[in-house]
């Protein structure tokens, strides 16, 4: 049978079955956007022919990584909001209020490039200006599952004193919801189905119950999912208690939000029982190890959630405060932070991190029929890594394999040589084929310089830890 | 004045002063193995000329990183001892007893190459066969501070049931101590002073007090330091209590070991008070964040130690169980693990991680007169990184700089393009100039295959978590 291309003689991590589905001398045949077959090199060689034959000797092929929660529109502020208290109010806010849309967009493209170069092929982006950001995804050629951020907060929210109830404005909510619907109407299913759209309420504390319910009804009408922060911080819980006399998760349970349409992000402040309830109701959990570790110094209850049978995924969140969009980083942090949380080296093994960035993540975001593992009939979204790197050497295969532990604990993303989405090669030899990386970095730099100029006074006025560090020579 | 070469127009992190000593448009003039001057490009340009002028535009120059604790002789087992209980007995031991010296040496060279490619220029290696490993350091051209591991343990230690007192054999101790002395006599001060030698007692539980005191007397006689595991695990504390009725640190205090000659590695099981005592006595602490996080699920009391005024450094420990020798990894883990330990995002900021891998580390290992910062008169040990990487973009310089946070939280080592030790370029454009990387990886792979063949039965018999993972498809 005729394929467009075949890669063979590679280590193939299919991520099929309950483990990692390794085929040591494996091959994959692809036609168009679809995987025709995955199996031992010999078997595939007999059944398929192709003009393009790729020698996978010394390479590892695996599903493209999924980043299940990102705000790429914040990436332009990378490195400006960590090691501090009040990262949002004192780190981000002085910058955000001085940023123009095209500048945030320049940062978004830079972040997408960063992700691709570290092997991410599916991006769950959740941000303002998603109607514009989505065009980056189309251009770069990756898969994206996107939502506009919906809330009822006024633009000058940064001025609301900490502890006071947020002012909620229904008109703002309607405007933002309508941008989210526009996104759905225009983009859902576009680019050969690579772009899919979700609803993006920012959190239960940032809108009235009425809007929450309207979003829920729309998600049902369009048969799509809801990407939402849940119990993301003590400020959220404080708002919920003040507004409703209830914590976030009991509130969401009461209004019927906890079901398989919900992708609940963070759960930082969820109790064990609350995490278990979210799991039991079939909502998924997105765990952002690096971001929450750095901005809050906390480890969300992902293990409690998984132990209750929940479906979870990993995400990189935002560049300011993480400070990167690199799923190898997230896999490492997810594993080690949970080991120290439980004081037990056996919890959160490497294979679990890897599954939560591939097949389990696909299930958690509702794309498991298309991506997350390498299997005939699924989309040809995959990455090829060199194993000829001192950090991944030597390779043992017998009687135990060391490939997955080294991938999670030693690899860092630069080992990814080739990125393929929908059967199309979007990176080869670490060169992006679809966008000009240098030009993108140049534009991001220009944007940062403009933002820097405009936000000087507000940063100085923020009196933040990072501002003090600068004046004391620590930056 | 005439220099051999000058790099200019770069971001220069001198690591001088109490912070990071940034010069935004900086230059460095070097002659032979020594830094002549560091300063603003304009100033250096007026005072120095050189035939080789390096354009540092878009680059960052900083001191070479220091890895203060490694066992490179274990690197051949990378990825074979994590996510498990009894990593040493069930992970390493079945492999170690089936490994020949030349195989361990092949792994050591691979690990050194890994370190160099991630910007490490000074290696504190502490292992058996150091008399042979040291030749790798000479060949690669880096700086090394090395010790032979000294203990009184028989080779078949793996057979001693957990909980029983280790059998100690004075004859073994004398043989190993004499290898350590031989190392010192032959190598101390060699290779233009790049090689310096320490004493390496493996831990207070692994030898009699008499040998401990003999080592201490020798360290004083030779005026060198002692590199030793201290309170590295509950097994050590258990042995100490059984043998002496005392925990490790009170025991060391009593026999006069706690002073500035001691580099105390790990302190995993040290109480706050014990960590404070070590700090107060002037011994330094080596903190191995990744290794202890992964193999023990613990975060040693480094913050207590630092808060008591102690001098500390970071180290990568061993590849099996970390699983890498990459100081960017250690800087990240050090920061995030302490934030979650204290539930406080402000502790262990990026600049602290960076200092503990450069100037503070140099002080902790006793080489601060030669390395750890960029200053006239110090050795020309430095690395040049590209800032043209999406993970390090964009760059803000005003009113706060984001370079150091991005270096610690986003960089991963592949940004290092050039490595210079003693004024000599040992890596350029990521190509090693002194050793054949491909050949080294090939030899490590051949060694691993031999070890794999020989250790099959012992690995199967180990009944380890990792062996079960393999049979269940998780590896």
XYZ file of C-alpha atoms in Angstrom, chain A residues 36-466:
431
model
C -1.767 4.709 8.173
C 0.081 2.275 10.373
C 2.445 1.972 13.320
C 4.422 -1.177 14.014
C 7.736 -2.983 13.854
C 9.936 -1.752 10.984
C 9.849 -5.122 9.262
C 6.074 -5.328 9.312
C 5.505 -1.783 8.062
C 8.205 -2.246 5.413
C 6.368 -5.224 3.963
C 2.963 -3.571 3.889
C 3.798 0.012 2.826
C 5.916 1.850 0.274
C 6.631 5.563 0.025
C 8.836 7.899 -1.944
C 9.990 9.661 1.178
C 11.707 7.182 3.491
C 13.108 8.635 6.704
C 15.820 6.751 8.536
C 14.948 6.848 12.221
C 18.120 5.140 13.436
C 19.181 6.745 16.708
C 15.933 8.722 16.850
C 12.851 8.594 19.022
C 9.397 9.226 17.568
C 6.517 10.081 19.859
C 3.207 11.946 19.795
C 3.537 15.714 19.713
C 3.237 17.162 23.201
C 0.045 18.862 24.346
C 0.191 22.039 26.393
C -3.243 22.033 28.003
C -3.241 25.538 29.491
C -1.498 28.635 28.224
C -1.919 32.390 28.048
C 0.425 33.207 25.176
C -0.778 36.806 25.133
C 1.184 37.324 28.364
C 4.451 35.936 27.004
C 5.750 39.376 26.089
C 6.230 39.882 29.876
C 8.468 36.833 30.343
C 10.706 37.106 33.363
C 8.979 40.156 34.798
C 6.812 38.543 37.502
C 8.547 35.887 39.607
C 10.244 35.621 43.010
C 7.716 38.138 44.316
C 4.502 38.542 46.217
C 1.414 39.816 44.355
C 2.863 38.723 41.000
C -0.349 39.657 39.199
C -0.995 43.065 40.761
C 2.603 44.201 41.174
C 4.282 42.215 38.412
C 1.869 41.971 35.503
C -0.529 44.830 36.021
C 1.957 47.718 35.639
C 2.981 46.155 32.313
C -0.426 45.065 31.027
C -1.957 48.498 31.335
C 0.816 49.882 29.149
C 0.675 47.265 26.407
C -0.947 47.544 22.999
C -2.614 44.626 21.329
C -0.011 44.198 18.586
C 2.688 44.007 21.246
C 0.917 41.225 23.117
C 0.462 39.460 19.783
C 4.198 39.665 19.071
C 4.795 37.922 22.391
C 2.230 35.281 21.568
C 3.987 34.282 18.348
C 7.304 34.078 20.179
C 5.713 31.775 22.777
C 4.209 29.514 20.126
C 7.619 29.207 18.464
C 9.142 28.387 21.846
C 6.557 25.636 22.324
C 7.045 24.132 18.875
C 10.830 24.058 19.326
C 10.294 22.087 22.529
C 7.942 19.615 20.833
C 4.487 21.013 21.565
C 2.062 20.378 18.702
C -1.265 21.146 20.420
C -1.788 24.437 22.245
C -4.753 25.100 24.551
C -4.558 28.855 24.566
C -6.912 30.911 26.679
C -6.503 34.634 26.430
C -7.867 37.977 25.373
C -7.419 38.753 21.668
C -7.788 35.089 20.783
C -9.543 36.140 17.586
C -6.158 37.510 16.523
C -3.855 35.018 18.285
C -5.577 32.151 16.479
C -4.105 33.386 13.208
C -0.636 32.614 14.559
C -1.661 29.004 15.076
C -2.961 28.748 11.552
C 0.237 30.256 10.190
C 2.636 28.160 12.281
C 0.603 25.102 11.334
C 0.087 23.564 14.752
C -3.088 22.316 16.403
C -4.822 24.722 18.775
C -7.809 24.501 21.065
C -8.593 28.092 21.874
C -10.893 30.242 23.953
C -11.418 33.939 24.469
C -11.197 34.928 28.109
C -14.638 35.950 29.331
C -15.216 37.977 32.481
C -17.181 40.966 33.714
C -14.207 42.880 35.024
C -13.501 46.459 34.045
C -10.150 47.290 32.457
C -8.948 49.215 35.501
C -9.309 46.203 37.804
C -5.785 46.735 39.054
C -7.081 49.656 41.069
C -9.500 47.589 43.154
C -7.996 47.242 46.645
C -7.081 43.664 47.585
C -9.898 42.105 49.604
C -12.719 44.187 48.139
C -15.363 42.506 45.994
C -14.623 42.838 42.277
C -17.059 45.165 40.515
C -18.848 43.067 37.878
C -20.286 44.707 34.779
C -22.772 42.645 32.727
C -22.153 44.781 29.626
C -18.462 43.892 29.692
C -19.376 40.243 30.073
C -21.655 40.351 27.039
C -18.982 42.020 24.942
C -16.394 39.415 25.879
C -18.792 36.506 25.496
C -19.680 37.732 22.074
C -15.963 37.778 21.151
C -15.784 34.150 22.329
C -18.828 33.240 20.198
C -17.342 35.062 17.240
C -14.180 33.042 17.707
C -16.199 29.843 17.677
C -18.296 30.813 14.658
C -15.348 31.919 12.587
C -12.638 29.464 13.576
C -14.038 26.224 14.950
C -13.006 23.423 12.621
C -10.828 25.634 10.419
C -7.384 24.761 9.055
C -8.279 21.150 8.308
C -9.865 20.900 11.750
C -6.651 21.878 13.547
C -8.380 24.842 15.172
C -11.157 24.048 17.625
C -12.818 26.488 19.970
C -13.928 26.355 23.583
C -15.583 28.770 25.942
C -13.280 30.586 28.329
C -14.899 32.009 31.460
C -11.955 33.298 33.488
C -13.131 31.997 36.830
C -16.257 31.717 38.979
C -15.221 34.841 40.891
C -15.002 37.072 37.834
C -18.605 37.079 36.608
C -22.143 36.810 37.884
C -23.840 33.420 38.099
C -26.119 34.475 35.238
C -23.209 34.748 32.829
C -21.740 31.476 34.093
C -25.008 29.766 33.232
C -25.219 31.464 29.855
C -21.731 30.185 29.007
C -22.683 26.698 30.141
C -25.804 26.704 27.951
C -23.747 27.846 24.958
C -21.140 25.139 25.540
C -23.957 22.606 25.450
C -25.548 24.138 22.396
C -22.250 24.093 20.489
C -21.270 20.775 22.052
C -17.875 22.060 23.136
C -15.899 22.383 26.381
C -15.326 25.070 28.974
C -11.737 26.046 29.800
C -11.809 27.762 33.195
C -9.622 28.565 36.197
C -11.076 26.891 39.271
C -9.902 27.490 42.841
C -6.828 29.114 41.335
C -5.901 31.155 44.373
C -6.845 32.429 47.780
C -8.163 35.630 46.205
C -10.705 33.590 44.262
C -11.872 31.690 47.338
C -12.119 34.973 49.256
C -14.298 36.507 46.525
C -16.539 33.428 46.399
C -17.010 33.370 50.158
C -17.824 37.067 50.215
C -20.195 36.902 47.246
C -21.902 33.554 47.777
C -20.824 32.293 51.178
C -19.403 29.255 49.394
C -16.024 28.104 48.168
C -15.580 27.735 44.398
C -16.057 23.996 43.998
C -19.220 23.631 46.136
C -20.568 26.643 44.232
C -19.790 25.045 40.853
C -21.348 21.781 42.013
C -24.505 23.633 42.950
C -24.879 25.422 39.611
C -24.201 22.223 37.666
C -20.797 23.145 36.285
C -18.904 20.044 37.348
C -19.164 17.663 34.425
C -17.098 16.371 31.530
C -17.419 19.652 29.624
C -15.284 21.406 32.222
C -11.479 21.665 31.991
C -10.770 22.897 35.523
C -7.443 24.688 35.602
C -5.135 24.762 38.650
C -7.347 23.686 41.632
C -4.520 25.231 43.660
C -6.770 25.959 46.624
C -8.961 22.864 46.294
C -9.121 20.656 49.366
C -8.581 16.941 48.918
C -12.346 16.386 49.077
C -13.008 19.110 46.535
C -10.426 17.683 44.123
C -12.048 14.281 44.554
C -15.467 15.757 43.799
C -14.211 17.375 40.583
C -12.719 14.024 39.545
C -15.880 12.112 40.398
C -18.023 14.465 38.334
C -15.867 13.818 35.260
C -14.418 17.296 34.841
C -10.744 17.268 33.923
C -7.938 18.991 35.807
C -5.106 20.956 34.224
C -2.023 20.957 36.425
C 0.487 23.777 35.897
C 3.417 22.640 38.019
C 6.002 25.272 37.089
C 3.715 28.258 37.137
C 1.980 27.539 40.439
C 5.259 26.484 42.032
C 6.944 29.725 41.053
C 4.137 32.253 41.500
C 2.469 30.715 44.562
C 5.032 28.323 46.061
C 2.341 25.632 46.039
C 1.688 22.173 44.592
C -1.993 21.661 43.649
C -3.746 18.395 44.696
C -3.154 16.572 41.403
C -2.333 13.277 43.115
C -5.576 13.357 45.122
C -7.396 14.102 41.873
C -5.718 11.245 39.979
C -6.206 8.816 42.839
C -9.922 9.607 42.690
C -9.879 8.489 39.046
C -9.733 11.966 37.510
C -8.550 12.785 34.005
C -5.681 15.270 34.079
C -3.236 17.126 31.838
C -0.186 19.358 32.206
C 0.048 23.002 31.140
C 2.679 25.725 31.084
C 0.354 28.659 31.915
C 2.080 31.982 31.315
C 5.676 32.962 30.580
C 5.883 35.713 33.251
C 6.085 33.584 36.374
C 6.943 30.169 34.902
C 8.996 31.423 32.800
C 8.674 29.189 29.795
C 6.365 27.218 27.552
C 8.233 23.963 27.496
C 6.480 20.700 28.293
C 9.756 18.978 29.177
C 10.003 21.510 31.977
C 6.440 20.776 33.091
C 6.976 17.001 33.046
C 10.056 17.348 35.264
C 8.441 19.760 37.710
C 5.219 17.715 37.882
C 7.160 14.636 38.924
C 9.609 16.163 41.387
C 7.164 18.549 43.084
C 4.788 15.704 43.828
C 7.584 13.492 45.121
C 8.569 16.139 47.646
C 4.942 16.946 48.461
C 4.439 13.316 49.494
C 8.062 12.761 50.642
C 7.996 9.665 48.465
C 10.260 9.068 45.448
C 7.914 6.450 43.992
C 4.990 8.804 43.343
C 4.538 10.539 39.995
C 6.922 8.372 37.991
C 8.277 9.523 34.620
C 5.695 7.553 32.616
C 2.873 9.388 34.359
C 4.315 12.792 33.460
C 4.711 11.630 29.883
C 1.124 10.361 29.677
C -0.189 13.623 31.158
C 1.541 15.500 28.338
C 0.279 13.145 25.601
C -2.573 10.615 25.664
C -4.099 11.509 29.042
C -3.931 15.165 28.105
C -5.724 14.421 24.824
C -8.496 12.780 26.845
C -8.579 15.669 29.315
C -9.107 18.205 26.538
C -11.398 15.974 24.480
C -9.164 15.302 21.469
C -8.269 11.680 22.173
C -9.866 10.440 18.973
C -7.457 12.532 16.927
C -4.228 12.902 18.873
C -2.235 11.933 21.969
C -0.956 8.567 20.764
C 0.445 7.068 17.578
C -2.116 4.699 16.089
C -3.550 4.026 12.656
C -6.327 6.476 11.886
C -5.149 9.222 14.231
C -3.769 12.515 12.988
C -0.065 12.499 12.101
C 1.026 14.834 14.934
C 4.432 13.666 16.075
C 7.928 14.734 17.016
C 11.291 13.203 16.238
C 14.065 13.534 18.806
C 17.711 12.677 18.500
C 18.929 10.188 21.064
C 22.527 11.191 20.220
C 22.716 13.668 23.052
C 24.891 13.145 26.126
C 21.853 13.775 28.350
C 19.993 10.849 26.798
C 22.934 8.471 26.710
C 23.520 5.619 27.060
C 20.378 3.724 26.040
C 19.435 0.567 27.917
C 16.662 -1.622 26.556
C 17.071 -4.800 28.519
C 16.026 -5.955 31.072
C 14.723 -2.461 31.799
C 14.574 0.570 29.499
C 15.853 3.971 30.607
C 14.436 5.991 27.706
C 11.280 7.351 29.355
C 12.985 8.390 32.623
C 15.699 10.174 30.649
C 13.130 11.847 28.431
C 11.341 13.250 31.468
C 14.224 13.995 33.843
C 17.125 14.743 31.485
C 15.760 15.953 28.125
C 15.010 19.658 27.871
C 13.445 20.181 24.455
C 16.422 20.949 22.239
C 16.596 17.225 21.415
C 13.457 17.684 19.299
C 14.690 17.904 15.706
C 11.508 17.498 13.692
C 7.915 18.528 14.377
C 5.068 17.174 12.277
C 1.438 18.281 12.548
C -1.352 16.918 10.362
C 1.329 15.079 8.410
C 3.114 18.332 7.572
C 6.712 18.980 8.563
C 6.677 22.317 10.360
C 10.181 22.017 11.847
C 13.159 20.154 10.382
C 16.694 20.152 11.811
C 15.364 22.611 14.391
C 14.471 25.111 11.644
C 10.874 26.264 11.536
C 9.453 25.942 8.032
C 6.331 28.063 8.419
C 7.441 31.235 10.197
C 10.583 33.313 10.390
C 11.856 32.776 13.934
C 14.409 35.589 13.828
C 11.845 38.073 12.593
C 9.417 36.993 15.326
C 12.033 37.491 18.041
C 12.934 40.879 16.601
C 9.313 41.996 16.722
C 8.917 40.742 20.279
C 12.017 42.692 21.257
C 10.711 45.861 19.664
C 7.412 45.407 21.483
C 9.175 44.883 24.815
C 11.142 48.082 24.329
C 7.952 50.045 23.722
C 6.245 48.508 26.748
C 9.318 49.166 28.841
C 9.336 52.842 27.898
C 5.652 53.278 28.655
C 5.526 51.368 31.912
C 8.546 52.831 33.713
C 6.485 55.021 36.015
C 3.969 52.318 36.881
C 6.670 49.743 37.571
C 8.480 52.187 39.840
C 5.203 52.987 41.594
C 4.420 49.273 42.095
C 6.981 49.068 44.865
C 7.355 45.390 43.991
C 9.922 42.884 45.229
C 11.363 42.699 41.736
